[in-house]
Amino acid sequence: MARRTKTTAVPTTATAIALTAAAGLSSGLPADAAVTTPMPVTAPVMAAAAPVDVSPVKARYGRSALPEGWQHGAFIEIFVRGYQDSDGDGIGDLRGVVQRLDYLKDLGIKGIWLMPITASADRDHGYATTDHRAIEPQYGTLDDFDALIREAHRRGIGVVMDYVINHGAREHPLFRAAAADPASPWRDWFVWTRQPLGELRDWDIWDHVPWYLPGEDAPDTPAGASPPPKPDAPAGTARYFAVFGPNMPDFNMRNPAVVKYHADSLRFWLNRGLDGYRLDAVPHLFENSAKDWNDQPESRRLTGWFSREIKRYPHRFVVCEATAEPQVYTRDDICGSAFAFGLERAVVDAAKGGEAAPAAVAKVARFFTEAPTSMATMLSNHDIFAGRRAWDQFEGDEARYKLAAATYLLLPGTPFIYYGEEIGQAGIAELPGDAPLRAPMSWTADARGFTAGTPFRPTAPNIATHNAQAQAADPGSLLNFYKAMLALRNGQPAIARGTYEAPFAQGRVLSFQRAYRGQRVLVVINYGSDAAELSLSGLPPTTRLRMLHPAARDAGATALAADGRGRLSLTAAPLSVQVFRLR
C-alpha cells in the first residue's frame, strides 16, 4: 500500500497545553528523573514534513453496527499471521480471517481481538510498530480491513485490535529522524538523556538498564545469566529509553503532540468502523525515576483519558493489558476492563485436580467476590508468561481441559479464547520464546488447510488429530464442547452479564450462581475423580431446577427441587459440569 506523506499537523502551544490538562498530566518530570522535558511546540515544527501520516483526524461518531452489550459475549484472540493464508504466501492475512468468519459465528464468537495488524519492523508479533495508521503489507490493505469489519458486523461479530501505544519500532521513520539529528522536530517524541552510563546503573528493568545508544542491540542472555556490560560512550552522548528493549523505543508521553498523535490514530481506525481496542502495556506509559518506573499515576490518568476518547464512539469496548494491578485498570475511570492475570493459573490448577486443587478451587470461587465482573478472562494467550497452550498444560487430558474451559466461560468477565484453544492445538516445544504459542491454525490434518504454500512456521505436532475439520465431525470433541459452553453463554443472559452470587467451594467441587433480570443459573463443577454430594441452602422453598447442561437422559434428572426449608442436595459426577436454570 502506498504511504502518503503529509505536512506535520502538530498542535499549537495553546492546544498542546489544553490537551495535557485534559489528560490530567504534569508538564514536566521530577528533578531526579533522567530524561529531558519536551520542547515547546512552535511554528517551525508545524512546517516540518512528516515521514508518516500525523495529520489530525476528526471524530465521526455515527451509529454502531452492533447491539448494546455485544462485548459480553466471548472473544477470540487471533494472531493474523497464523490464522488463515488467502494468497498462498504461507502467511495469514486479513482476507484469510474473512474466510473463517462463518466458522467463528458457528462457534458462538461475538468479538475478535486482532493482535497487531499495523505495519511493523518485526514482521512477526507486530508490536514493533512502524506506522500506526497503515496495515502490515503482508496482511493486506485498508480495503481488506474495511471488508473484514463489514463482514464481521454482518454476522453480529465485533472487531477490536491491538494498539501499541507505549512505543514504536527502532525503524519507525519518526524515531530514525529523531536519532539522526538532535535538532529534529521529532527528537522530543521520544525519551532521551545525556547522563553518563554510570549514573544510569540504578535503572534495572527485568535485569536490563533500559537506556540505549542508537544502533545498540540487546544480547541474547541465557535465563539466569547476567547480561554483558553495556557499551560506554563519550561524555554527552545521548541514549534513548526503551522499556521493552532497544528495538522498541518508548514514546515521550509528556509531549502533548505525541498524545494528540495517538488520539488521532485511534480515531483513524474507529472512523473506519473498528469496535474498540486492546491497549498494550499501558502501565509503562510514564517512568518517573529508576525506582518509580512501573504503573505510575500518570499512566493511569492518561490511559483513562484515551479510553474515554474511544468510548465517545457508541458501543465501543476497551480492554487493557496491565499485569501489575489489573483490577485497578478495570475501573470505569481507567479502562473499564483488563485481563485478570493470575486467575488463569488458579483455573488450570483447579481443573488438574491434584494436591493444589482445593486451594485453587477456593481461589476461583473467591475471585469475583473481590474483583470487578467486567474483567477479561482467559486460559492462556500469545505470551509465554501467561502459560503454555492449554493442550500442553493438561498434557492432552481432554476431560480436565473441558473443566477448565467451562470454568472461565461460565464465570463472570469477558472470556478471550486464544485461537486454536477450542480444538486443543498444541504448542511447538522446540521453538524459542513465544513462538511455540504462535503456530499456524490447525484447520485440517495437514498445513494445506492453512495455506496452499509453505507455512511461515511449523504446524502443531498434534495437527493430524486435533484440527477443526476432525473436531467438528466428533460430537465429543473439544470443539463441540466449546460450542456447547458458548451456546449457554449466548442463550442465558445471566451467564453473559449477570451478577456473581453464592460461590461455594467444597474440596474439588465449585458451585456458583449467576443472576440477571429475574433469571438465575446455577453452575456446579466437580474437578475430582470421585462423585461428590453437594448440599445447597438458602434457596426459596419453591425453587425448581431445570438442567441446561449436559442434555438430560431422563426426566428425573431435569427436575430437581428444593425442600421446604430451601435446601437442595445433588450429586456431582466425577469430572463433570452441570448447569441448571433456577425457577
C-alpha angles and dihedrals in degrees: 000000000000114000117223120223113218136183109260113263101197113164121254118257092261093050092047093052091049091051092050091051092049090056091048094238134148116245093222144029131253114273093252095055113108099222137092123250118239121271117245112272105248140174096265089061090054090056096051117109111243117220089214133031108281096154121136117270118209116216118249103191102179122151127311118244089216131074123252111275096023090135092068089076124086120282129208120217110221128196095203093203089059103037112073133338114213101180106042099250092119094247125105117240144181094268087055091056089052089054090057099046093101089055090053093047090050090049089056099249117161100180140030125210109200114204109226113318097170122106111286142181096222096059089207124059091015099220093117093079122197098176124018092199102047132079117240101261092227088059098050138252141308088264088058089050091051090050091051092051092047095047094043091052090049087061095045094254123134124214127214125173139205113262114197100210104160100061149004132215123279084240092055106127092231092053092046089054091046094049093047097054129027087204093055115127086231095055094097093048083083134044119260139172135185094200114129117260090248090062091052097056092101089067105094117163114169090338094308135102098233097213116099140185115234105269094020116136129206111240121231103254119191116240111277094015125114116248116247119259116284117246115265123224140195117285113280095026111145123236126191128222120244118166093188096045137282095297092066114046117197121247116238101246091184087071107087090208089063092049090050092048091055093045089051091047091051089052090048090068097034089056088058091057103268110159099217146300147272100219110215125225095342097166088069099060092104135030118189102183143336087279099038103048106117128073098348122185090249090058091054093048095048092045089053091051092051090047092052091050090053094047092054081083110080119263096357122155131213126191122177136208105226111150099178102053108005094162090058092052089051090068114115091240092058117030108327090223136036135170114274096230110192096031091083091060092052092048092051093046091049093049093049088063096211131132091294093053101091092054091044092049089052090050092050091048091050099042101087093041085069103027131064113264090227093073121120117245135199146158094227140330143196094299121082091215087070091056141272121292111294092247090060094043090055093039090229096308098144096183092061092038088059092050091055092047093050091049098058096033092055099038121087119276134064108291120220115201114202110229111267092019090103091061098040096252111185127222125245105249099195096060122093130244117346094340094098088067096049107062126136114285113263102237098153137007091281140023093276090086088062102037143359087219135047112306117241090235135019117278124247115286092236096048093119093065106018105056130122094251095053094040093052090057094051114078091202096049128122089247093057091045090054089049090053093050092048091047087057091048093047094043099044114058089194089065096042099048110355132124121267113243143168098009111190130185120190112172104294095351125095127189133172140158131232120202133187130165096335096321118114129187129188120208122195121183123182111198092178129098091232132064114261132206113225126194119196123190138183095057122137107265091241095054116134125186125217115194114236097174135063102024105257120245095204138018092249091065093053102053115058121159138194118246123245091277095053097258127134129191122196139164120240110207118223115282092000142146118207124182123187135185110224118217 
